[in-house]
């Protein structure tokens, strides 16, 4: 019997990990798709006129079985994969995209959705229902459902070209990254590099049967070299190679691809009735339109620029004193910044780690959640887990009701991908009057305990844990009717608020005293260390802000105007950087040709959201600071208006209801030390 094809019959209805065999997946996916198709057919063949309930709600609750199998399978493909699972993923992915295309292109279904949408004002819908209706309607209209047949064809053609161009763009960047190698044969040229980086470089050379040390443009090789290598000439060589990716006179040049992608995106947006690609993208973001984004970036620029220029001059003076450098170049930036930082803060991870034993940090995060939201985390051992390292918890509220199941998976192992993330095994929703609680998980790659030492976290790992735990709280406290609006299913420039805001507690004395105690002596972390952590966290914040703004403006320059007159990628880029540049330009370099975030990944017209999210979290945390970081009053407002609401309403409205006003950049600028307190 295939465990995935029936009700799990497990405690709390949790995933039955131990009973699933790899052979179960493919048949279960096929069965899940079949059931979902039947559910969709039941909607379209309903003889009754379309209503919100028989169409929109039915659509949102369809495919539940398929969703559960998908989330179990793809979560494990990230956290505990192997060759078999990856092979199944290869087989399953086309089936799933075919199924989702069939829904988007289902004209009968769209007709019913549209007829509900057209009478929406007379339906007396709740706010959540209106949001769901809007979201469902747009999932069709934004894919061309309203277009006449010939224009639908155009759209498919553009989409086909775009996906090909994006693929080529990425392949070119990868090829250019891989084609460059800097082989060092004289050990003196490695002066300044930490031992770990030297060792990695020597192993890399060895793996290619070369003698010496090999440096490449991959981040783990490139970043340490740019940060620590004393040899300025080699840093220059490496930086120029890095910046010249896909901008050289060879087959991997991306200039034409950049121009074509920008133009096709613009045409696609026009076809769908939007002024530009940015207008199309931002319709489904908190920022709403390009004007808001541009004003936002330019306002930040105005505030951050004086600080950035000051920092740049200080760094230039420092480099002059140290090495008699006259003109600071971009290949000096990481190197002298690191040296200056060492001189100013003398703060290294080894000093901090003893205060951050993993078990203490987890307890600390739980205590903070208890103080703020009345949540209680109890470790349980009566549910299945997919690996023995996974910790399992039952989360209850102050009246003892079950709020969520929570999984935490902290240590690296083969089969787990890098990084840290929060994910969902089962979303929250309300069906038939019953509030079905979610199953939430966080996955990290932290330092493992050894025989003699417990797991001691770096400060960066501590903030990562809080970050993911913040996302988890968004899932745990979800309280919506519809699964597709639940928890973290919110606009993309809003989703980092709950995670980033929680990181702020890691810098507060009152919070650190709860858990940052030395693993041997039990002493609380000294105040001067806390002060240093705080000060170093905003080191060179002006220049970093300027850098982020420049990338955000470059992104907008490609997507918020008609790009048909742009002919020269480099010239266009120089113009976009006009107000944000600090370092002299290198004519051999171009950023756009390897800006994968916006030309290959999903960040087009979205790069601003890094800073946007920071503004939100700083402004939200300032509210906590005003009332006390453990204020139940502010916490309740945050829970009731944001954490529990998911994507049920426009995020700006939710935010204003929490804060009493729209987010302002002042709190971020203050926190970053860019304006006076
Ligand atoms: Zn995040």
XYZ file of C-alpha atoms and ligand atoms in Angstrom:
678
model
C 0.000 0.000 0.000
C 1.386 3.391 -0.959
C 1.400 5.442 2.246
C 1.287 8.686 0.246
C -1.960 7.817 -1.506
C -4.182 7.716 1.559
C -4.740 9.743 4.675
C -1.530 9.596 6.692
C -3.234 8.547 9.908
C -0.327 9.855 11.945
C -0.263 11.850 15.139
C -1.115 15.496 14.296
C -1.384 14.303 10.690
C 2.383 14.777 10.324
C 4.371 13.451 7.375
C 5.004 9.685 7.754
C 8.706 9.937 6.846
C 9.762 6.509 8.086
C 7.100 4.731 6.080
C 7.786 6.397 2.734
C 9.857 4.498 0.200
C 11.383 6.293 -2.759
C 9.317 4.080 -5.107
C 6.184 5.582 -3.573
C 6.768 9.091 -4.907
C 6.245 8.845 -8.644
C 2.958 6.886 -8.445
C 1.799 9.215 -5.653
C 2.553 12.298 -7.754
C 0.649 10.818 -10.688
C -2.273 9.939 -8.471
C -2.173 13.398 -6.842
C -2.269 15.092 -10.242
C -5.149 12.862 -11.318
C -7.158 13.732 -8.218
C -6.416 17.440 -8.696
C -7.521 17.255 -12.345
C -10.790 15.647 -11.263
C -11.300 18.442 -8.743
C -10.729 21.065 -11.451
C -13.087 19.213 -13.791
C -15.717 19.211 -11.083
C -15.438 22.994 -10.967
C -15.651 23.540 -14.733
C -18.416 21.000 -15.325
C -20.604 22.325 -12.550
C -23.978 23.091 -14.180
C -24.692 25.832 -11.644
C -23.608 29.415 -12.321
C -20.161 30.226 -10.984
C -19.989 31.594 -7.455
C -17.131 32.502 -5.158
C -17.621 29.246 -3.246
C -18.054 26.823 -6.132
C -15.237 28.319 -8.178
C -12.683 30.457 -6.340
C -12.777 28.695 -2.993
C -13.039 25.276 -4.643
C -9.993 26.126 -6.750
C -7.974 27.144 -3.708
C -8.757 23.959 -1.822
C -8.118 21.749 -4.864
C -4.946 19.712 -5.172
C -4.418 19.365 -1.433
C -3.112 15.810 -1.714
C -0.708 16.808 -4.469
C 0.522 19.773 -2.432
C 1.321 17.622 0.569
C 3.273 15.112 -1.484
C 5.090 17.929 -3.281
C 6.075 19.682 -0.081
C 7.380 16.498 1.532
C 9.263 15.505 -1.590
C 10.807 18.863 -2.472
C 11.650 19.681 1.140
C 13.563 16.419 1.346
C 15.194 17.099 -2.012
C 16.744 20.158 -0.308
C 17.420 18.780 3.160
C 18.089 15.061 2.692
C 18.551 14.249 -0.964
C 20.280 11.434 -2.810
C 20.652 10.256 -6.408
C 17.304 8.457 -6.382
C 15.414 11.499 -5.125
C 17.127 13.710 -7.682
C 16.214 11.310 -10.443
C 12.582 11.335 -9.326
C 12.690 15.150 -9.270
C 13.809 15.122 -12.904
C 10.863 12.909 -13.822
C 8.310 14.746 -11.732
C 9.128 18.358 -12.590
C 7.824 18.245 -16.184
C 4.623 16.538 -14.990
C 4.042 19.306 -12.467
C 4.737 22.149 -14.863
C 2.474 20.526 -17.460
C -0.276 20.305 -14.858
C 0.100 23.929 -13.783
C 0.205 25.108 -17.417
C -2.988 23.184 -18.078
C -4.672 25.117 -15.283
C -3.452 28.543 -16.469
C -4.526 27.766 -20.018
C -7.860 26.197 -19.049
C -10.342 28.491 -20.772
C -13.439 27.015 -19.165
C -11.924 27.537 -15.764
C -10.913 31.104 -16.594
C -14.434 31.880 -17.844
C -15.864 30.884 -14.478
C -13.192 32.776 -12.542
C -13.740 35.855 -14.688
C -17.494 35.791 -14.271
C -17.062 35.831 -10.479
C -14.449 38.580 -10.801
C -16.747 40.748 -12.887
C -19.497 40.705 -10.310
C -17.167 40.995 -7.321
C -18.634 44.238 -6.023
C -22.076 42.721 -5.590
C -20.909 39.601 -3.776
C -20.441 40.873 -0.238
C -17.062 39.212 0.058
C -14.816 39.451 3.092
C -11.493 41.241 2.609
C -9.696 37.901 2.515
C -12.095 36.593 -0.111
C -11.609 39.707 -2.240
C -7.858 39.247 -2.055
C -8.158 35.594 -3.026
C -10.430 36.422 -5.954
C -8.043 39.087 -7.176
C -5.085 36.732 -6.864
C -6.812 33.896 -8.734
C -8.031 36.192 -11.494
C -4.573 37.681 -11.982
C -2.922 34.270 -12.092
C -4.790 33.913 -15.398
C -4.850 37.470 -16.728
C -1.152 38.065 -16.088
C -0.484 35.015 -18.217
C -2.517 36.318 -21.126
C -5.904 34.683 -20.538
C -7.720 37.829 -21.705
C -5.818 38.141 -24.983
C -7.193 37.208 -28.395
C -5.742 34.039 -29.883
C -3.090 35.697 -32.091
C -1.737 37.758 -29.198
C -1.731 34.706 -26.979
C 0.530 33.169 -29.597
C 2.810 36.234 -29.454
C 3.004 35.933 -25.704
C 3.956 32.232 -25.834
C 6.584 33.097 -28.440
C 8.051 35.848 -26.233
C 8.035 33.547 -23.216
C 9.840 30.881 -25.190
C 12.487 33.352 -26.373
C 12.890 34.801 -22.902
C 13.448 31.470 -21.222
C 16.032 30.586 -23.863
C 17.835 33.923 -23.513
C 17.888 33.687 -19.736
C 19.345 30.223 -19.980
C 22.041 31.410 -22.386
C 22.745 34.406 -20.168
C 23.357 32.080 -17.212
C 25.441 29.650 -19.231
C 27.667 32.470 -20.433
C 28.234 33.784 -16.909
C 29.043 30.287 -15.724
C 31.403 29.637 -18.627
C 33.209 32.920 -18.018
C 33.465 32.156 -14.304
C 34.917 28.741 -15.030
C 37.228 29.852 -17.814
C 39.321 32.081 -15.617
C 42.102 30.711 -13.427
C 44.862 32.476 -11.587
C 47.674 30.032 -10.887
C 50.115 31.207 -8.255
C 53.463 29.482 -7.999
C 55.316 31.818 -5.688
C 54.044 31.480 -2.110
C 54.931 35.126 -1.391
C 52.066 36.130 -3.654
C 49.673 34.581 -1.130
C 50.882 36.803 1.676
C 47.984 37.977 3.850
C 45.679 35.037 3.078
C 44.416 33.018 6.053
C 45.646 29.418 6.232
C 42.231 27.993 5.341
C 42.098 29.960 2.096
C 45.679 28.960 1.214
C 44.884 25.337 1.822
C 41.760 25.506 -0.332
C 43.775 27.135 -3.140
C 46.430 24.446 -2.977
C 43.828 21.668 -2.969
C 42.117 23.238 -5.956
C 45.416 23.278 -7.861
C 46.061 19.689 -6.904
C 42.623 18.591 -8.095
C 43.546 19.904 -11.537
C 46.983 18.324 -11.445
C 48.656 21.728 -11.199
C 51.530 22.783 -8.995
C 50.971 25.768 -6.728
C 47.806 27.566 -5.673
C 44.757 28.140 -7.810
C 42.458 31.141 -7.390
C 39.169 31.295 -9.305
C 36.182 33.613 -9.685
C 33.995 31.390 -7.494
C 33.017 33.275 -4.351
C 34.720 30.928 -1.826
C 37.981 31.513 -3.701
C 37.489 35.082 -4.943
C 36.223 36.748 -1.748
C 39.062 35.706 0.614
C 41.644 36.685 -1.986
C 40.136 40.146 -2.504
C 39.802 40.609 1.266
C 43.203 39.442 2.449
C 45.795 39.184 -0.342
C 48.529 41.815 0.105
C 49.582 41.702 -3.562
C 47.732 44.653 -5.083
C 48.625 43.793 -8.688
C 47.095 40.317 -8.353
C 43.992 41.726 -6.659
C 43.624 44.050 -9.625
C 44.024 41.214 -12.107
C 41.377 39.182 -10.305
C 38.912 42.071 -9.891
C 39.172 43.020 -13.560
C 38.586 39.394 -14.563
C 35.582 39.254 -12.261
C 34.083 42.433 -13.678
C 34.722 41.430 -17.282
C 32.552 38.326 -17.108
C 30.449 37.951 -20.266
C 31.756 41.338 -21.509
C 34.715 40.105 -23.517
C 35.298 39.665 -27.181
C 34.321 35.989 -27.321
C 31.332 33.643 -27.686
C 30.156 34.242 -24.138
C 29.455 37.945 -24.462
C 26.067 38.815 -22.946
C 25.585 42.366 -24.267
C 23.122 41.332 -26.911
C 21.287 39.023 -24.540
C 20.875 41.842 -22.036
C 19.417 44.153 -24.682
C 17.101 41.480 -26.013
C 15.863 40.401 -22.590
C 15.055 44.000 -21.632
C 13.226 44.602 -24.918
C 11.240 41.356 -24.833
C 10.191 41.982 -21.255
C 8.994 45.418 -22.247
C 7.036 44.035 -25.203
C 5.520 41.337 -23.045
C 4.342 43.921 -20.506
C 2.871 46.091 -23.300
C 1.047 43.110 -24.734
C -0.596 42.512 -21.367
C -1.544 46.170 -21.043
C 1.227 47.396 -18.729
C 3.385 50.417 -19.438
C 6.692 48.704 -18.671
C 8.046 45.461 -17.244
C 8.478 47.174 -13.871
C 4.807 48.192 -13.860
C 3.902 44.565 -14.545
C 6.132 43.158 -11.784
C 5.384 45.775 -9.154
C 1.628 45.405 -9.425
C 2.060 42.385 -7.149
C 4.451 43.992 -4.696
C 4.011 46.184 -1.655
C 5.746 49.033 -3.523
C 3.070 48.881 -6.267
C 4.750 50.980 -9.002
C 8.133 52.129 -10.338
C 7.618 55.709 -9.156
C 7.451 54.552 -5.532
C 10.572 52.434 -5.966
C 12.526 55.210 -7.649
C 11.517 57.786 -5.055
C 12.415 55.311 -2.329
C 15.877 54.641 -3.765
C 16.624 58.294 -4.471
C 15.575 59.396 -0.999
C 17.826 56.788 0.558
C 20.601 57.846 -1.785
C 20.367 61.433 -0.703
C 20.620 60.422 2.961
C 23.326 57.780 2.560
C 25.612 59.565 0.134
C 27.305 61.980 2.551
C 28.080 59.104 4.925
C 29.346 56.949 2.064
C 31.617 59.744 0.833
C 32.956 60.273 4.327
C 33.680 56.572 4.742
C 35.366 56.499 1.355
C 37.637 59.406 2.249
C 38.534 57.815 5.574
C 39.332 54.560 3.850
C 41.450 56.407 1.302
C 43.382 58.138 4.090
C 43.862 54.809 5.840
C 45.225 53.196 2.659
C 47.483 56.177 2.075
C 48.961 55.945 5.572
C 49.318 52.195 5.439
C 50.592 51.620 1.900
C 50.941 55.041 0.309
C 47.997 54.414 -2.027
C 47.023 57.580 -3.914
C 43.857 56.566 -5.665
C 41.694 53.905 -4.042
C 40.465 51.417 -6.659
C 37.683 48.884 -6.430
C 40.227 46.087 -5.900
C 41.312 47.867 -2.721
C 37.894 48.120 -1.206
C 37.453 44.779 0.583
C 41.138 44.637 1.503
C 41.454 47.969 3.304
C 37.939 47.754 4.750
C 38.868 44.517 6.465
C 42.137 45.990 7.783
C 40.363 49.070 9.112
C 37.644 46.973 10.680
C 40.217 44.843 12.493
C 41.914 47.957 13.770
C 38.671 49.554 14.969
C 36.885 46.591 16.512
C 39.312 43.764 17.093
C 36.333 41.442 17.164
C 36.696 37.882 16.035
C 34.321 34.967 16.088
C 36.439 32.901 18.442
C 35.859 35.452 21.223
C 32.095 35.376 20.768
C 31.413 31.715 20.075
C 31.663 30.431 23.679
C 28.637 32.598 24.504
C 26.489 31.064 21.810
C 26.028 27.389 22.505
C 23.383 26.179 20.049
C 21.058 24.739 22.717
C 21.141 28.059 24.581
C 20.420 30.061 21.452
C 17.433 27.853 20.561
C 16.094 28.181 24.107
C 16.643 31.934 23.825
C 14.621 32.149 20.615
C 11.828 30.107 22.228
C 11.840 32.294 25.352
C 11.561 35.414 23.232
C 8.626 33.891 21.312
C 7.011 33.037 24.642
C 7.494 36.545 26.033
C 6.178 38.187 22.881
C 3.454 35.859 21.675
C 2.737 33.480 24.564
C 4.008 30.507 22.554
C 5.291 27.415 24.304
C 7.713 25.021 22.559
C 7.832 21.475 23.905
C 10.199 18.921 22.405
C 8.350 15.756 21.391
C 9.541 12.335 20.280
C 6.309 10.720 19.174
C 6.283 11.875 15.556
C 8.331 10.757 12.561
C 11.462 12.581 11.458
C 13.453 12.254 8.240
C 16.855 12.240 9.935
C 17.968 11.595 13.509
C 19.455 15.113 13.755
C 16.030 16.702 13.298
C 14.443 18.125 16.460
C 10.645 18.051 16.721
C 8.438 20.332 18.793
C 4.814 20.830 19.650
C 3.935 24.527 19.840
C 1.027 25.528 22.069
C -0.495 28.829 23.134
C -1.276 30.118 26.608
C -4.498 28.149 26.822
C -2.711 24.972 25.791
C -4.155 24.689 22.278
C -1.963 23.250 19.567
C -0.630 26.067 17.402
C 1.855 24.261 15.198
C 4.278 21.404 14.746
C 7.840 22.661 14.409
C 10.864 20.853 12.949
C 14.425 22.147 13.341
C 17.320 20.626 11.383
C 20.608 22.342 12.234
C 23.696 20.473 11.060
C 25.271 20.025 7.637
C 25.507 16.575 6.077
C 25.897 15.221 2.577
C 22.507 15.489 0.931
C 21.624 18.850 2.437
C 22.073 21.938 0.310
C 24.017 24.962 1.589
C 22.492 27.917 3.368
C 19.549 28.235 5.716
C 15.826 28.337 5.033
C 12.354 28.030 6.482
C 9.822 25.781 4.844
C 6.341 24.335 5.262
C 5.230 20.693 5.360
C 1.584 21.561 5.732
C 0.031 25.039 5.535
C -2.561 26.409 7.944
C -6.145 26.936 6.775
C -9.725 26.851 8.022
C -12.012 24.315 6.406
C -15.462 23.234 7.515
C -15.106 25.431 10.570
C -11.940 23.624 11.683
C -8.659 25.522 11.996
C -6.088 23.096 10.647
C -2.712 23.993 12.141
C 0.539 24.172 10.143
C 3.729 22.084 10.168
C 6.736 24.373 9.889
C 10.436 23.641 9.546
C 13.750 25.467 9.619
C 16.894 24.012 8.062
C 20.410 25.362 8.676
C 24.043 24.352 8.312
C 25.621 25.231 11.658
C 28.886 24.176 13.251
C 28.498 20.640 14.558
C 29.373 19.617 18.114
C 32.571 17.581 18.532
C 33.466 14.958 21.126
C 34.831 17.624 23.431
C 32.907 20.749 22.473
C 29.225 21.513 22.048
C 27.979 23.317 18.944
C 29.156 26.913 19.408
C 27.684 29.365 16.911
C 29.362 32.312 15.262
C 27.412 35.542 15.678
C 26.425 35.328 12.031
C 24.926 31.890 12.697
C 23.024 33.320 15.672
C 21.386 36.006 13.525
C 20.709 33.382 10.834
C 18.879 31.234 13.369
C 16.790 34.206 14.487
C 16.126 35.143 10.860
C 14.776 31.703 9.963
C 12.913 31.490 13.250
C 11.252 34.798 12.350
C 10.022 33.268 9.078
C 8.892 30.248 11.090
C 6.786 32.444 13.416
C 5.070 33.873 10.321
C 4.083 30.297 9.458
C 3.376 29.108 13.014
C 1.031 31.992 13.883
C -0.823 31.938 10.544
C -4.557 32.327 10.968
C -6.278 32.605 7.609
C -9.050 30.745 5.853
C -7.371 29.979 2.558
C -4.154 27.977 2.241
C -2.764 30.059 -0.631
C -2.924 33.224 1.506
C -1.557 31.638 4.650
C 1.698 32.369 6.524
C 4.575 33.445 4.307
C 2.402 33.553 1.150
C 2.760 37.318 0.920
C 4.128 39.811 -1.585
C 7.777 39.341 -2.219
C 8.965 42.675 -0.809
C 7.073 42.001 2.443
C 8.163 38.455 3.218
C 11.465 39.425 4.901
C 9.852 41.668 7.506
C 9.081 38.948 10.104
C 12.508 37.354 9.643
C 14.647 40.478 9.628
C 12.805 42.140 12.465
C 13.582 39.244 14.801
C 17.315 39.590 14.125
C 17.186 42.891 16.024
C 16.759 41.058 19.342
C 20.263 39.563 18.878
C 21.788 43.009 19.460
C 19.802 43.893 22.595
C 21.220 43.484 26.066
C 17.866 42.490 27.556
C 17.513 39.681 25.055
C 21.136 38.504 25.074
C 21.064 38.207 28.859
C 18.431 35.513 28.433
C 20.647 33.147 26.492
C 24.157 34.421 25.710
C 25.947 32.761 28.594
C 29.430 31.239 28.427
C 29.128 27.473 27.879
C 31.748 26.719 30.544
C 31.606 29.486 33.142
C 27.948 30.415 32.742
C 28.874 34.128 32.667
C 26.608 36.436 30.691
C 28.224 38.005 27.614
C 30.098 41.203 28.667
C 28.510 44.522 27.753
C 31.565 45.790 25.863
C 31.343 42.812 23.525
C 27.701 43.628 22.848
C 28.653 47.226 22.101
C 31.346 46.098 19.691
C 28.956 43.715 17.934
C 26.526 46.582 17.467
C 29.138 49.044 16.251
C 30.781 46.607 13.855
C 27.427 45.607 12.398
C 27.068 49.059 10.866
C 30.694 49.404 9.766
C 30.864 51.012 6.286
C 27.093 50.983 6.146
C 27.089 54.150 4.033
C 29.168 52.623 1.244
C 27.252 49.372 1.412
C 23.950 51.206 1.206
C 25.204 53.175 -1.772
C 26.210 49.942 -3.474
C 22.762 48.384 -2.949
C 21.061 51.544 -4.169
C 23.240 51.625 -7.288
C 22.218 48.057 -8.141
C 18.571 48.865 -7.463
C 18.747 51.902 -9.747
C 20.502 49.906 -12.469
C 17.741 47.301 -12.259
C 15.067 49.991 -12.593
C 16.933 51.668 -15.456
C 16.562 48.457 -17.476
C 12.935 47.804 -16.586
C 10.996 50.965 -15.803
C 11.416 52.695 -19.175
C 11.052 51.704 -22.791
C 14.470 50.147 -23.531
C 14.157 50.193 -27.328
C 16.583 53.100 -27.705
C 19.329 51.566 -25.598
C 22.105 50.425 -27.882
C 25.200 50.346 -25.771
C 25.039 48.353 -22.551
C 28.120 49.898 -20.989
C 27.101 53.484 -21.807
C 23.635 52.870 -20.400
C 25.140 51.450 -17.241
C 27.532 54.365 -16.727
C 24.588 56.719 -16.942
C 22.636 54.688 -14.372
C 25.633 54.749 -12.001
C 26.225 58.483 -12.396
C 24.972 59.486 -8.936
C 26.223 56.507 -6.961
C 29.804 55.991 -8.003
C 32.719 56.181 -5.594
C 35.472 54.184 -7.305
C 36.878 54.997 -10.760
C 35.302 52.994 -13.554
C 37.257 50.184 -15.189
C 36.521 50.312 -18.911
C 37.081 46.544 -19.318
C 34.244 45.880 -16.893
C 30.467 45.792 -17.112
C 28.049 44.759 -14.417
C 24.887 44.154 -16.419
C 26.393 41.374 -18.509
C 26.782 39.207 -15.407
C 23.953 40.615 -13.254
C 22.282 37.216 -12.958
C 19.887 38.354 -10.227
C 17.930 40.474 -12.676
C 18.663 38.919 -16.074
C 18.503 35.273 -15.109
C 16.949 34.945 -11.661
C 13.703 36.378 -10.357
C 14.893 39.780 -9.142
C 14.036 41.916 -12.161
C 12.428 45.148 -10.896
C 12.942 43.635 -7.467
C 16.487 44.450 -6.419
C 15.237 47.398 -4.355
C 13.490 44.941 -2.056
C 16.681 44.210 -0.085
C 16.710 47.798 1.173
C 12.919 48.025 1.282
C 12.793 45.092 3.702
C 15.461 46.721 5.878
C 13.435 49.906 6.083
C 10.407 47.872 7.154
C 12.241 45.887 9.792
C 14.035 48.891 11.270
C 10.821 50.925 11.398
C 8.902 48.014 12.956
C 11.611 47.353 15.521
C 11.718 51.006 16.482
C 8.092 50.614 17.577
C 9.163 47.753 19.861
C 12.086 49.824 21.165
C 9.774 52.711 22.015
C 7.551 50.488 24.167
C 10.190 47.999 25.338
C 11.470 45.090 23.269
C 9.225 42.656 25.148
C 6.124 44.840 25.033
C 3.109 42.528 24.789
C 1.083 45.384 23.408
C 3.324 45.954 20.400
C 3.830 42.198 19.984
C 0.061 41.660 19.868
C -0.275 44.325 17.223
C 2.462 42.668 15.206
C 0.881 39.250 15.594
C -2.708 40.346 14.919
C -1.969 42.602 11.956
C 1.026 40.954 10.334
C 2.125 37.494 11.475
C -1.348 35.957 11.550
C -2.657 37.716 8.458
C -0.443 36.212 5.757
C -1.369 37.597 2.355
C -5.029 38.252 3.110
C -4.764 41.988 2.545
C -2.522 44.561 0.908
C 0.709 44.638 2.957
C 0.769 48.430 3.181
C -2.656 48.384 4.843
C -1.563 45.612 7.224
C 1.604 47.495 8.054
C -0.166 50.783 8.753
C -2.627 48.986 10.997
C 0.296 47.617 13.003
C 2.417 50.742 13.096
C -0.171 53.498 12.816
C 1.746 54.976 9.855
C 3.529 54.014 6.657
C 7.130 52.834 7.076
C 9.709 55.648 7.121
C 13.396 55.268 6.267
C 14.552 57.281 9.324
C 14.760 54.279 11.659
C 17.030 52.434 9.240
C 19.221 55.478 8.689
C 19.520 55.943 12.432
C 20.259 52.280 13.081
C 22.871 52.354 10.346
C 24.447 55.459 11.839
C 23.850 57.418 8.612
C 21.945 60.175 10.370
C 22.128 61.386 13.975
C 20.079 59.649 16.662
Zn 14.667 35.336 4.739
